[in-house]
PDB file of C-alpha atoms and ligand atoms in Angstrom:
ATOM      1  CA  UNK A 149     -13.048  -7.651 -41.726  1.00 79.00           C
ATOM      2  CA  UNK A 150     -15.632  -7.600 -39.543  1.00 86.00           C
ATOM      3  CA  UNK A 151     -15.613  -5.901 -36.295  1.00 84.00           C
ATOM      4  CA  UNK A 152     -16.250  -7.413 -33.346  1.00 84.00           C
ATOM      5  CA  UNK A 153     -15.511  -4.873 -30.730  1.00 82.00           C
ATOM      6  CA  UNK A 154     -15.068  -1.303 -30.768  1.00 89.00           C
ATOM      7  CA  UNK A 155     -14.683   1.647 -29.108  1.00 93.00           C
ATOM      8  CA  UNK A 156     -17.035   2.847 -26.922  1.00 96.00           C
ATOM      9  CA  UNK A 157     -18.191   6.800 -27.788  1.00 97.00           C
ATOM     10  CA  UNK A 158     -17.444   8.038 -24.434  1.00 98.00           C
ATOM     11  CA  UNK A 159     -14.110   7.085 -24.471  1.00 97.00           C
ATOM     12  CA  UNK A 160     -11.199   8.826 -26.324  1.00 96.00           C
ATOM     13  CA  UNK A 161      -9.225   7.238 -28.390  1.00 94.00           C
ATOM     14  CA  UNK A 162      -6.050   8.344 -27.410  1.00 95.00           C
ATOM     15  CA  UNK A 163      -2.768   7.394 -25.483  1.00 95.00           C
ATOM     16  CA  UNK A 164      -3.249   6.118 -22.087  1.00 96.00           C
ATOM     17  CA  UNK A 165      -0.995   7.264 -19.236  1.00 97.00           C
ATOM     18  CA  UNK A 166      -1.435   4.366 -17.047  1.00 98.00           C
ATOM     19  CA  UNK A 167       0.450   1.323 -16.291  1.00 97.00           C
ATOM     20  CA  UNK A 168       1.300  -1.872 -18.445  1.00 96.00           C
ATOM     21  CA  UNK A 169      -1.485  -3.816 -16.584  1.00 97.00           C
ATOM     22  CA  UNK A 170      -3.292  -0.818 -14.271  1.00 98.00           C
ATOM     23  CA  UNK A 171      -6.724  -2.014 -13.489  1.00 97.00           C
ATOM     24  CA  UNK A 172      -7.940   1.855 -14.017  1.00 98.00           C
ATOM     25  CA  UNK A 173      -8.513   1.786 -17.313  1.00 97.00           C
ATOM     26  CA  UNK A 174     -10.480  -1.413 -17.229  1.00 97.00           C
ATOM     27  CA  UNK A 175     -13.022   0.740 -15.014  1.00 98.00           C
ATOM     28  CA  UNK A 176     -12.596   3.613 -17.557  1.00 98.00           C
ATOM     29  CA  UNK A 177     -14.354   1.291 -20.361  1.00 98.00           C
ATOM     30  CA  UNK A 178     -16.649   0.230 -18.409  1.00 98.00           C
ATOM     31  CA  UNK A 179     -17.786   3.498 -17.274  1.00 98.00           C
ATOM     32  CA  UNK A 180     -17.362   4.656 -20.636  1.00 98.00           C
ATOM     33  CA  UNK A 181     -19.867   1.699 -21.923  1.00 98.00           C
ATOM     34  CA  UNK A 182     -22.449   2.582 -19.340  1.00 98.00           C
ATOM     35  CA  UNK A 183     -22.656   6.321 -20.278  1.00 98.00           C
ATOM     36  CA  UNK A 184     -23.403   5.323 -23.548  1.00 98.00           C
ATOM     37  CA  UNK A 185     -25.707   2.512 -22.779  1.00 97.00           C
ATOM     38  CA  UNK A 186     -27.633   4.688 -20.636  1.00 98.00           C
ATOM     39  CA  UNK A 187     -27.403   7.660 -23.214  1.00 98.00           C
ATOM     40  CA  UNK A 188     -25.548   9.898 -20.854  1.00 98.00           C
ATOM     41  CA  UNK A 189     -22.920  11.189 -22.540  1.00 97.00           C
ATOM     42  CA  UNK A 190     -24.471  14.655 -23.169  1.00 97.00           C
ATOM     43  CA  UNK A 191     -25.826  15.185 -20.348  1.00 98.00           C
ATOM     44  CA  UNK A 192     -22.638  13.732 -17.677  1.00 98.00           C
ATOM     45  CA  UNK A 193     -19.778  16.075 -15.979  1.00 98.00           C
ATOM     46  CA  UNK A 194     -17.116  13.614 -14.393  1.00 98.00           C
ATOM     47  CA  UNK A 195     -15.678  14.890 -11.336  1.00 98.00           C
ATOM     48  CA  UNK A 196     -12.031  13.772 -11.536  1.00 97.00           C
ATOM     49  CA  UNK A 197      -9.804  13.657  -7.987  1.00 96.00           C
ATOM     50  CA  UNK A 198      -6.047  13.445  -7.257  1.00 95.00           C
ATOM     51  CA  UNK A 199      -3.882  10.502  -7.352  1.00 96.00           C
ATOM     52  CA  UNK A 200      -3.122   8.607 -10.372  1.00 97.00           C
ATOM     53  CA  UNK A 201      -6.916   9.543 -12.265  1.00 95.00           C
ATOM     54  CA  UNK A 202      -6.281  13.228 -12.004  1.00 95.00           C
ATOM     55  CA  UNK A 203      -6.046  12.648 -16.027  1.00 95.00           C
ATOM     56  CA  UNK A 204      -9.490  11.095 -16.421  1.00 96.00           C
ATOM     57  CA  UNK A 205     -10.468  13.957 -17.858  1.00 95.00           C
ATOM     58  CA  UNK A 206      -8.286  13.182 -21.302  1.00 96.00           C
ATOM     59  CA  UNK A 207     -10.249   9.905 -21.817  1.00 97.00           C
ATOM     60  CA  UNK A 208     -13.784  10.777 -21.381  1.00 98.00           C
ATOM     61  CA  UNK A 209     -15.703  12.138 -24.522  1.00 97.00           C
ATOM     62  CA  UNK A 210     -17.962  14.063 -21.249  1.00 98.00           C
ATOM     63  CA  UNK A 211     -17.779  16.914 -19.293  1.00 98.00           C
ATOM     64  CA  UNK A 212     -14.966  17.697 -16.097  1.00 97.00           C
ATOM     65  CA  UNK A 213     -14.114  19.241 -13.544  1.00 97.00           C
ATOM     66  CA  UNK A 214     -11.280  18.350 -11.450  1.00 96.00           C
ATOM     67  CA  UNK A 215     -11.481  18.451  -7.381  1.00 97.00           C
ATOM     68  CA  UNK A 216      -8.050  18.240  -5.898  1.00 93.00           C
ATOM     69  CA  UNK A 217      -7.161  17.084  -1.821  1.00 93.00           C
ATOM     70  CA  UNK A 218     -10.272  14.937  -1.500  1.00 96.00           C
ATOM     71  CA  UNK A 219     -13.038  17.477  -2.973  1.00 98.00           C
ATOM     72  CA  UNK A 220     -14.364  15.597  -5.465  1.00 98.00           C
ATOM     73  CA  UNK A 221     -18.087  14.241  -3.861  1.00 98.00           C
ATOM     74  CA  UNK A 222     -18.408  18.658  -2.272  1.00 98.00           C
ATOM     75  CA  UNK A 223     -17.901  19.825  -6.424  1.00 98.00           C
ATOM     76  CA  UNK A 224     -20.137  17.383  -7.296  1.00 98.00           C
ATOM     77  CA  UNK A 225     -23.011  18.244  -5.093  1.00 98.00           C
ATOM     78  CA  UNK A 226     -22.663  21.997  -6.439  1.00 98.00           C
ATOM     79  CA  UNK A 227     -22.904  20.772  -9.983  1.00 98.00           C
ATOM     80  CA  UNK A 228     -25.350  18.471  -9.477  1.00 98.00           C
ATOM     81  CA  UNK A 229     -27.735  21.478  -7.082  1.00 98.00           C
ATOM     82  CA  UNK A 230     -26.781  23.668  -9.353  1.00 98.00           C
ATOM     83  CA  UNK A 231     -27.759  21.815 -13.040  1.00 98.00           C
ATOM     84  CA  UNK A 232     -30.372  18.795 -11.205  1.00 98.00           C
ATOM     85  CA  UNK A 233     -30.804  17.453 -14.901  1.00 98.00           C
ATOM     86  CA  UNK A 234     -26.562  16.440 -15.140  1.00 98.00           C
ATOM     87  CA  UNK A 235     -25.532  13.215 -14.396  1.00 98.00           C
ATOM     88  CA  UNK A 236     -23.062  13.722 -12.048  1.00 98.00           C
ATOM     89  CA  UNK A 237     -19.854  10.830 -11.442  1.00 98.00           C
ATOM     90  CA  UNK A 238     -16.464  11.229  -8.751  1.00 98.00           C
ATOM     91  CA  UNK A 239     -13.832   8.865  -9.867  1.00 98.00           C
ATOM     92  CA  UNK A 240     -11.306   8.489  -6.584  1.00 98.00           C
ATOM     93  CA  UNK A 241      -8.658   6.533  -4.967  1.00 98.00           C
ATOM     94  CA  UNK A 242      -8.826   4.901  -1.991  1.00 98.00           C
ATOM     95  CA  UNK A 243      -6.249   7.753  -0.779  1.00 97.00           C
ATOM     96  CA  UNK A 244      -8.736  10.088  -2.018  1.00 98.00           C
ATOM     97  CA  UNK A 245     -11.816   9.322  -0.951  1.00 98.00           C
ATOM     98  CA  UNK A 246     -10.805   7.264   2.728  1.00 98.00           C
ATOM     99  CA  UNK A 247      -8.407   9.567   3.427  1.00 97.00           C
ATOM    100  CA  UNK A 248      -7.841  12.968   1.740  1.00 95.00           C
ATOM    101  CA  UNK A 249     -11.541  13.715   1.550  1.00 97.00           C
ATOM    102  CA  UNK A 250     -13.221  11.442   4.319  1.00 97.00           C
ATOM    103  CA  UNK A 251     -15.361  14.023   5.490  1.00 97.00           C
ATOM    104  CA  UNK A 252     -16.787  15.531   1.557  1.00 98.00           C
ATOM    105  CA  UNK A 253     -18.340  11.651   0.985  1.00 98.00           C
ATOM    106  CA  UNK A 254     -19.496  11.006   4.049  1.00 98.00           C
ATOM    107  CA  UNK A 255     -21.678  14.311   4.340  1.00 98.00           C
ATOM    108  CA  UNK A 256     -22.538  14.035   0.598  1.00 98.00           C
ATOM    109  CA  UNK A 257     -24.124  10.796   1.502  1.00 98.00           C
ATOM    110  CA  UNK A 258     -25.494  10.800   4.617  1.00 98.00           C
ATOM    111  CA  UNK A 259     -27.223  14.383   2.798  1.00 98.00           C
ATOM    112  CA  UNK A 260     -28.236  11.704  -0.272  1.00 98.00           C
ATOM    113  CA  UNK A 261     -26.799  13.942  -2.881  1.00 98.00           C
ATOM    114  CA  UNK A 262     -27.730  12.622  -5.987  1.00 98.00           C
ATOM    115  CA  UNK A 263     -24.701  12.063  -7.023  1.00 98.00           C
ATOM    116  CA  UNK A 264     -22.311   8.503  -7.576  1.00 98.00           C
ATOM    117  CA  UNK A 265     -19.163   8.125  -6.453  1.00 98.00           C
ATOM    118  CA  UNK A 266     -16.953   5.434  -7.534  1.00 98.00           C
ATOM    119  CA  UNK A 267     -13.068   4.271  -5.960  1.00 98.00           C
ATOM    120  CA  UNK A 268     -11.148   2.349  -6.912  1.00 98.00           C
ATOM    121  CA  UNK A 269      -9.202   0.568  -4.230  1.00 98.00           C
ATOM    122  CA  UNK A 270      -5.484  -0.296  -4.689  1.00 98.00           C
ATOM    123  CA  UNK A 271      -4.925  -0.357  -0.824  1.00 98.00           C
ATOM    124  CA  UNK A 272      -2.056   2.518  -1.777  1.00 97.00           C
ATOM    125  CA  UNK A 273      -1.410   6.812  -2.710  1.00 97.00           C
ATOM    126  CA  UNK A 274      -0.660   5.107  -6.637  1.00 96.00           C
ATOM    127  CA  UNK A 275       0.484   8.394  -8.068  1.00 96.00           C
ATOM    128  CA  UNK A 276       3.121   9.815  -5.214  1.00 96.00           C
ATOM    129  CA  UNK A 277       4.943   6.646  -4.503  1.00 96.00           C
ATOM    130  CA  UNK A 278       2.703   4.133  -2.971  1.00 97.00           C
ATOM    131  CA  UNK A 279       2.755   5.075   0.552  1.00 98.00           C
ATOM    132  CA  UNK A 280       0.387   3.171   2.444  1.00 98.00           C
ATOM    133  CA  UNK A 281      -3.351   4.278   2.310  1.00 98.00           C
ATOM    134  CA  UNK A 282      -6.154   3.475   5.158  1.00 98.00           C
ATOM    135  CA  UNK A 283      -7.512   0.290   3.126  1.00 98.00           C
ATOM    136  CA  UNK A 284      -3.906  -0.825   3.279  1.00 98.00           C
ATOM    137  CA  UNK A 285      -3.823  -5.119   4.384  1.00 98.00           C
ATOM    138  CA  UNK A 286      -2.024  -5.763   7.404  1.00 98.00           C
ATOM    139  CA  UNK A 287       1.054  -6.377   7.133  1.00 98.00           C
ATOM    140  CA  UNK A 288       1.928  -4.656   4.263  1.00 97.00           C
ATOM    141  CA  UNK A 289       4.963  -3.711   2.619  1.00 97.00           C
ATOM    142  CA  UNK A 290       4.576  -0.117   1.754  1.00 97.00           C
ATOM    143  CA  UNK A 291       6.580   2.426   0.846  1.00 97.00           C
ATOM    144  CA  UNK A 292       5.848   4.552   4.016  1.00 97.00           C
ATOM    145  CA  UNK A 293       5.802   1.463   6.043  1.00 97.00           C
ATOM    146  CA  UNK A 294       8.439  -0.679   5.517  1.00 96.00           C
ATOM    147  CA  UNK A 295       8.332  -3.164   8.186  1.00 96.00           C
ATOM    148  CA  UNK A 296       4.761  -3.739   6.953  1.00 97.00           C
ATOM    149  CA  UNK A 297       1.394  -2.527   8.269  1.00 98.00           C
ATOM    150  CA  UNK A 298       1.163  -2.452  12.383  1.00 97.00           C
ATOM    151  CA  UNK A 299      -1.633  -1.748  14.633  1.00 96.00           C
ATOM    152  CA  UNK A 300      -0.118   1.288  15.076  1.00 95.00           C
ATOM    153  CA  UNK A 301      -1.277   2.578  11.937  1.00 94.00           C
ATOM    154  CA  UNK A 302      -4.719   1.513  12.844  1.00 95.00           C
ATOM    155  CA  UNK A 303      -6.447  -1.379  11.072  1.00 97.00           C
ATOM    156  CA  UNK A 304      -8.341  -0.826   7.575  1.00 98.00           C
ATOM    157  CA  UNK A 305     -11.406   0.084   6.820  1.00 97.00           C
ATOM    158  CA  UNK A 306     -14.532  -1.053   4.577  1.00 98.00           C
ATOM    159  CA  UNK A 307     -15.673   2.480   2.840  1.00 98.00           C
ATOM    160  CA  UNK A 308     -18.746   0.281   1.449  1.00 98.00           C
ATOM    161  CA  UNK A 309     -19.804  -0.710   3.835  1.00 98.00           C
ATOM    162  CA  UNK A 310     -19.333   2.352   5.866  1.00 98.00           C
ATOM    163  CA  UNK A 311     -21.066   4.572   3.674  1.00 98.00           C
ATOM    164  CA  UNK A 312     -23.940   2.405   2.692  1.00 98.00           C
ATOM    165  CA  UNK A 313     -24.939   2.975   6.604  1.00 97.00           C
ATOM    166  CA  UNK A 314     -25.534   6.614   5.565  1.00 97.00           C
ATOM    167  CA  UNK A 315     -29.131   7.975   5.118  1.00 95.00           C
ATOM    168  CA  UNK A 316     -28.495   9.134   2.154  1.00 97.00           C
ATOM    169  CA  UNK A 317     -27.267   6.384   0.248  1.00 98.00           C
ATOM    170  CA  UNK A 318     -29.698   4.678  -2.007  1.00 97.00           C
ATOM    171  CA  UNK A 319     -26.308   2.253  -3.492  1.00 98.00           C
ATOM    172  CA  UNK A 320     -22.928   0.357  -2.047  1.00 98.00           C
ATOM    173  CA  UNK A 321     -21.838  -2.043  -3.359  1.00 98.00           C
ATOM    174  CA  UNK A 322     -18.316  -3.053  -3.461  1.00 98.00           C
ATOM    175  CA  UNK A 323     -16.920  -5.580  -6.555  1.00 98.00           C
ATOM    176  CA  UNK A 324     -12.985  -5.984  -8.132  1.00 98.00           C
ATOM    177  CA  UNK A 325     -12.184  -6.281 -11.816  1.00 98.00           C
ATOM    178  CA  UNK A 326      -9.647  -9.132 -11.554  1.00 98.00           C
ATOM    179  CA  UNK A 327     -10.600 -11.345 -13.162  1.00 97.00           C
ATOM    180  CA  UNK A 328     -13.558 -11.373 -16.626  1.00 97.00           C
ATOM    181  CA  UNK A 329     -16.295 -12.704 -14.712  1.00 98.00           C
ATOM    182  CA  UNK A 330     -16.330  -9.910 -12.015  1.00 98.00           C
ATOM    183  CA  UNK A 331     -15.848  -7.598 -14.897  1.00 98.00           C
ATOM    184  CA  UNK A 332     -18.975  -7.951 -16.412  1.00 98.00           C
ATOM    185  CA  UNK A 333     -20.424  -7.899 -12.789  1.00 98.00           C
ATOM    186  CA  UNK A 334     -19.089  -4.555 -11.991  1.00 98.00           C
ATOM    187  CA  UNK A 335     -20.647  -3.363 -14.914  1.00 98.00           C
ATOM    188  CA  UNK A 336     -23.936  -4.277 -13.319  1.00 98.00           C
ATOM    189  CA  UNK A 337     -23.085  -2.705 -10.142  1.00 98.00           C
ATOM    190  CA  UNK A 338     -22.296   0.635 -11.678  1.00 98.00           C
ATOM    191  CA  UNK A 339     -25.072  -0.119 -14.035  1.00 98.00           C
ATOM    192  CA  UNK A 340     -27.164   0.433 -10.431  1.00 97.00           C
ATOM    193  CA  UNK A 341     -25.653   2.918  -9.498  1.00 98.00           C
ATOM    194  CA  UNK A 342     -25.664   4.825 -12.200  1.00 98.00           C
ATOM    195  CA  UNK A 343     -29.487   3.922 -12.111  1.00 97.00           C
ATOM    196  CA  UNK A 344     -29.971   5.450  -8.286  1.00 97.00           C
ATOM    197  CA  UNK A 345     -29.170   8.735  -9.480  1.00 97.00           C
ATOM    198  CA  UNK A 346     -30.755   8.936 -12.925  1.00 97.00           C
ATOM    199  CA  UNK A 347     -34.212   7.963 -10.172  1.00 96.00           C
ATOM    200  CA  UNK A 348     -33.528  10.642  -8.424  1.00 96.00           C
ATOM    201  CA  UNK A 349     -32.999   7.672  -5.180  1.00 96.00           C
ATOM    202  CA  UNK A 350     -30.168   9.317  -4.196  1.00 97.00           C
ATOM    203  CA  UNK A 351     -26.284   9.366  -3.371  1.00 98.00           C
ATOM    204  CA  UNK A 352     -24.826   5.836  -4.879  1.00 98.00           C
ATOM    205  CA  UNK A 353     -21.310   4.477  -4.337  1.00 98.00           C
ATOM    206  CA  UNK A 354     -19.687   1.153  -5.941  1.00 98.00           C
ATOM    207  CA  UNK A 355     -15.809   0.466  -4.534  1.00 98.00           C
ATOM    208  CA  UNK A 356     -13.921  -1.568  -6.899  1.00 98.00           C
ATOM    209  CA  UNK A 357     -10.689  -2.951  -6.279  1.00 98.00           C
ATOM    210  CA  UNK A 358      -7.973  -2.555  -8.241  1.00 98.00           C
ATOM    211  CA  UNK A 359      -3.820  -3.539  -8.512  1.00 98.00           C
ATOM    212  CA  UNK A 360      -1.254  -1.290  -8.587  1.00 98.00           C
ATOM    213  CA  UNK A 361       1.714  -3.181 -10.325  1.00 98.00           C
ATOM    214  CA  UNK A 362       3.378  -0.773 -10.081  1.00 98.00           C
ATOM    215  CA  UNK A 363       4.142   0.430  -7.128  1.00 97.00           C
ATOM    216  CA  UNK A 364       3.603  -3.014  -5.496  1.00 97.00           C
ATOM    217  CA  UNK A 365       6.655  -4.126  -7.475  1.00 96.00           C
ATOM    218  CA  UNK A 366       4.702  -7.293  -9.078  1.00 97.00           C
ATOM    219  CA  UNK A 367       3.824  -8.862 -12.452  1.00 97.00           C
ATOM    220  CA  UNK A 368       0.071  -7.676 -13.587  1.00 97.00           C
ATOM    221  CA  UNK A 369      -0.863 -11.146 -13.686  1.00 97.00           C
ATOM    222  CA  UNK A 370       0.549 -11.172  -9.992  1.00 98.00           C
ATOM    223  CA  UNK A 371      -1.342  -8.303  -9.078  1.00 98.00           C
ATOM    224  CA  UNK A 372      -4.244  -9.269  -9.680  1.00 98.00           C
ATOM    225  CA  UNK A 373      -3.591 -12.917  -8.124  1.00 98.00           C
ATOM    226  CA  UNK A 374      -3.212  -9.970  -4.549  1.00 98.00           C
ATOM    227  CA  UNK A 375      -6.799  -8.983  -5.674  1.00 98.00           C
ATOM    228  CA  UNK A 376      -8.338 -12.329  -5.586  1.00 98.00           C
ATOM    229  CA  UNK A 377      -6.224 -14.000  -3.080  1.00 97.00           C
ATOM    230  CA  UNK A 378      -5.284 -11.168  -0.505  1.00 98.00           C
ATOM    231  CA  UNK A 379      -7.626  -8.387  -0.862  1.00 98.00           C
ATOM    232  CA  UNK A 380     -10.974 -10.298  -1.806  1.00 98.00           C
ATOM    233  CA  UNK A 381     -10.151 -12.107   2.016  1.00 98.00           C
ATOM    234  CA  UNK A 382     -10.534  -8.856   3.996  1.00 98.00           C
ATOM    235  CA  UNK A 383     -13.081  -6.474   1.234  1.00 98.00           C
ATOM    236  CA  UNK A 384     -15.296  -8.799   0.389  1.00 98.00           C
ATOM    237  CA  UNK A 385     -17.765  -7.933  -2.731  1.00 98.00           C
ATOM    238  CA  UNK A 386     -21.500  -7.691  -2.847  1.00 98.00           C
ATOM    239  CA  UNK A 387     -24.119  -5.284  -2.950  1.00 97.00           C
ATOM    240  CA  UNK A 388     -25.101  -3.818   0.756  1.00 98.00           C
ATOM    241  CA  UNK A 389     -27.134  -1.002   0.062  1.00 97.00           C
ATOM    242  CA  UNK A 390     -30.042  -1.088  -2.750  1.00 96.00           C
ATOM    243  CA  UNK A 391     -33.196   0.174  -2.281  1.00 93.00           C
ATOM    244  CA  UNK A 392     -33.439   1.021  -5.476  1.00 80.00           C
ATOM    245  CA  UNK A 393     -36.585  -1.697  -5.910  1.00 75.00           C
ATOM    246  CA  UNK A 394     -38.207  -0.613  -2.843  1.00 75.00           C
ATOM    247  CA  UNK A 395     -37.827   3.445  -3.561  1.00 68.00           C
ATOM    248  CA  UNK A 396     -39.293   2.689  -7.208  1.00 66.00           C
ATOM    249  CA  UNK A 397     -42.085   0.747  -5.692  1.00 70.00           C
ATOM    250  CA  UNK A 398     -43.035   3.632  -3.547  1.00 60.00           C
ATOM    251  CA  UNK A 399     -41.828   2.318  -0.258  1.00 53.00           C
ATOM    252  CA  UNK A 400     -39.267   4.810   0.345  1.00 48.00           C
ATOM    253  CA  UNK A 401     -40.009   8.622   0.319  1.00 45.00           C
TER     254      UNK A 401
HETATM  255  C1  TPP B 632      -4.435  17.593   0.974  1.00 51.55           C
HETATM  256  C2  TPP B 632      -3.129  16.361  -0.012  1.00 51.55           C
HETATM  257  N1  TPP B 632      -2.412  15.731   0.326  1.00 51.55           N
HETATM  258  C3  TPP B 632      -1.643  15.419  -0.649  1.00 51.55           C
HETATM  259  C4  TPP B 632      -1.807  15.494  -1.488  1.00 51.55           C
HETATM  260  C5  TPP B 632      -0.987  14.560  -2.626  1.00 51.55           C
HETATM  261  N2  TPP B 632      -1.061  13.284  -3.162  1.00 51.55           N
HETATM  262  C6  TPP B 632      -1.964  13.852  -4.434  1.00 51.55           C
HETATM  263  S1  TPP B 632      -2.455  12.155  -5.449  1.00 51.55           S
HETATM  264  C7  TPP B 632      -1.871  11.416  -3.972  1.00 51.55           C
HETATM  265  C8  TPP B 632      -1.999   9.778  -4.053  1.00 51.55           C
HETATM  266  C9  TPP B 632      -3.575   9.381  -3.856  1.00 51.55           C
HETATM  267  O1  TPP B 632      -4.238   8.323  -3.857  1.00 51.55           O
HETATM  268  P1  TPP B 632      -4.752   7.521  -4.667  1.00 51.55           P
HETATM  269  O2  TPP B 632      -6.238   8.014  -4.178  1.00 51.55           O
HETATM  270  O3  TPP B 632      -5.424   6.301  -3.769  1.00 51.55           O
HETATM  271  O4  TPP B 632      -5.036   6.951  -5.621  1.00 51.55           O
HETATM  272  P2  TPP B 632      -4.559   6.071  -6.804  1.00 51.55           P
HETATM  273  O5  TPP B 632      -2.902   7.005  -7.474  1.00 51.55           O
HETATM  274  O6  TPP B 632      -3.879   5.113  -5.964  1.00 51.55           O
HETATM  275  O7  TPP B 632      -4.962   5.525  -7.986  1.00 51.55           O
HETATM  276  C10 TPP B 632      -2.038  12.188  -3.123  1.00 51.55           C
HETATM  277  C11 TPP B 632      -1.221  12.098  -1.422  1.00 51.55           C
HETATM  278  C12 TPP B 632      -2.875  15.682  -2.672  1.00 51.55           C
HETATM  279  N3  TPP B 632      -3.130  16.256  -3.700  1.00 51.55           N
HETATM  280  N4  TPP B 632      -4.280  16.348  -1.612  1.00 51.55           N
HETATM  281  S1  SF4 B 633       0.457   3.522 -10.328  1.00 51.55           S
HETATM  282 FE1  SF4 B 633      -0.263   2.115 -10.223  1.00 51.55          FE
HETATM  283  S2  SF4 B 633      -2.739   3.112  -9.694  1.00 51.55           S
HETATM  284 FE2  SF4 B 633      -1.400   4.572 -10.934  1.00 51.55          FE
HETATM  285  S3  SF4 B 633      -1.214   3.987 -13.542  1.00 51.55           S
HETATM  286 FE3  SF4 B 633       0.289   2.405 -12.691  1.00 51.55          FE
HETATM  287  S4  SF4 B 633       0.073   0.685 -11.924  1.00 51.55           S
HETATM  288 FE4  SF4 B 633      -2.281   2.095 -11.799  1.00 51.55          FE
END
């Protein structure tokens, strides 16, 4: 029989703990494919955060550190500064990056740390039961906003645009994995973020709009429709900063 698809070498052949239809797994595969294609596997250190992806270290055939409570960018900074030749990326949810660890990510970007941050934005705290996060859409019902998110909880903010403004950021983009075309696009964006680090250009990040069928209380198909209809209306996809071309041409120091 002809094999037309296989596992990336950087992805571990183990049973997943993610819920059926959850797009964390899609994103893991994209990252693993890129680690293979860019030849980074043997010198990669991933940094797992809190949230459902706390177990990310089970799924990648690379070294991994676990950094609780939003401290992944700080830990990644330490690893990268101690061993600049390593390839270092964080994998964080919106609760971890945009709430618990806001200070770490903003200052890592401002300092231009040569790390890459991947944020999985499902607009809630998935692991702990679906509480509101900073990216929860207005009016959305969550475990802590039973009547829908109201003005008193603030309004959702956009991490990719925020981090694009930081002086040390070389690359910032937002994408989603709710359909095949954008899974392909996501891989292109993450490739550019990884290459920004490999080329020593500064901090890079990609925000990926993901789903959480379990805590949203819907089927995987309905969850992806929520991403396409509701989340995309508030969180535009695209590249918000890309100094890679100019930097490679020597325009940026
Ligand atoms: C400072 C701190 N407060 C609370 C927690 C408990 N906690 C563990 S996972 C989590 C939610 C993470 O949500 P998110 O980052 O959005 O990831 P998801 O599970 O949705 O993928 C929280 C609040 C914690 N680990 N640290
Ligand atoms: S709780 Fe949500 S984010 Fe977590 S694994 Fe399940 S579907 Fe995915």
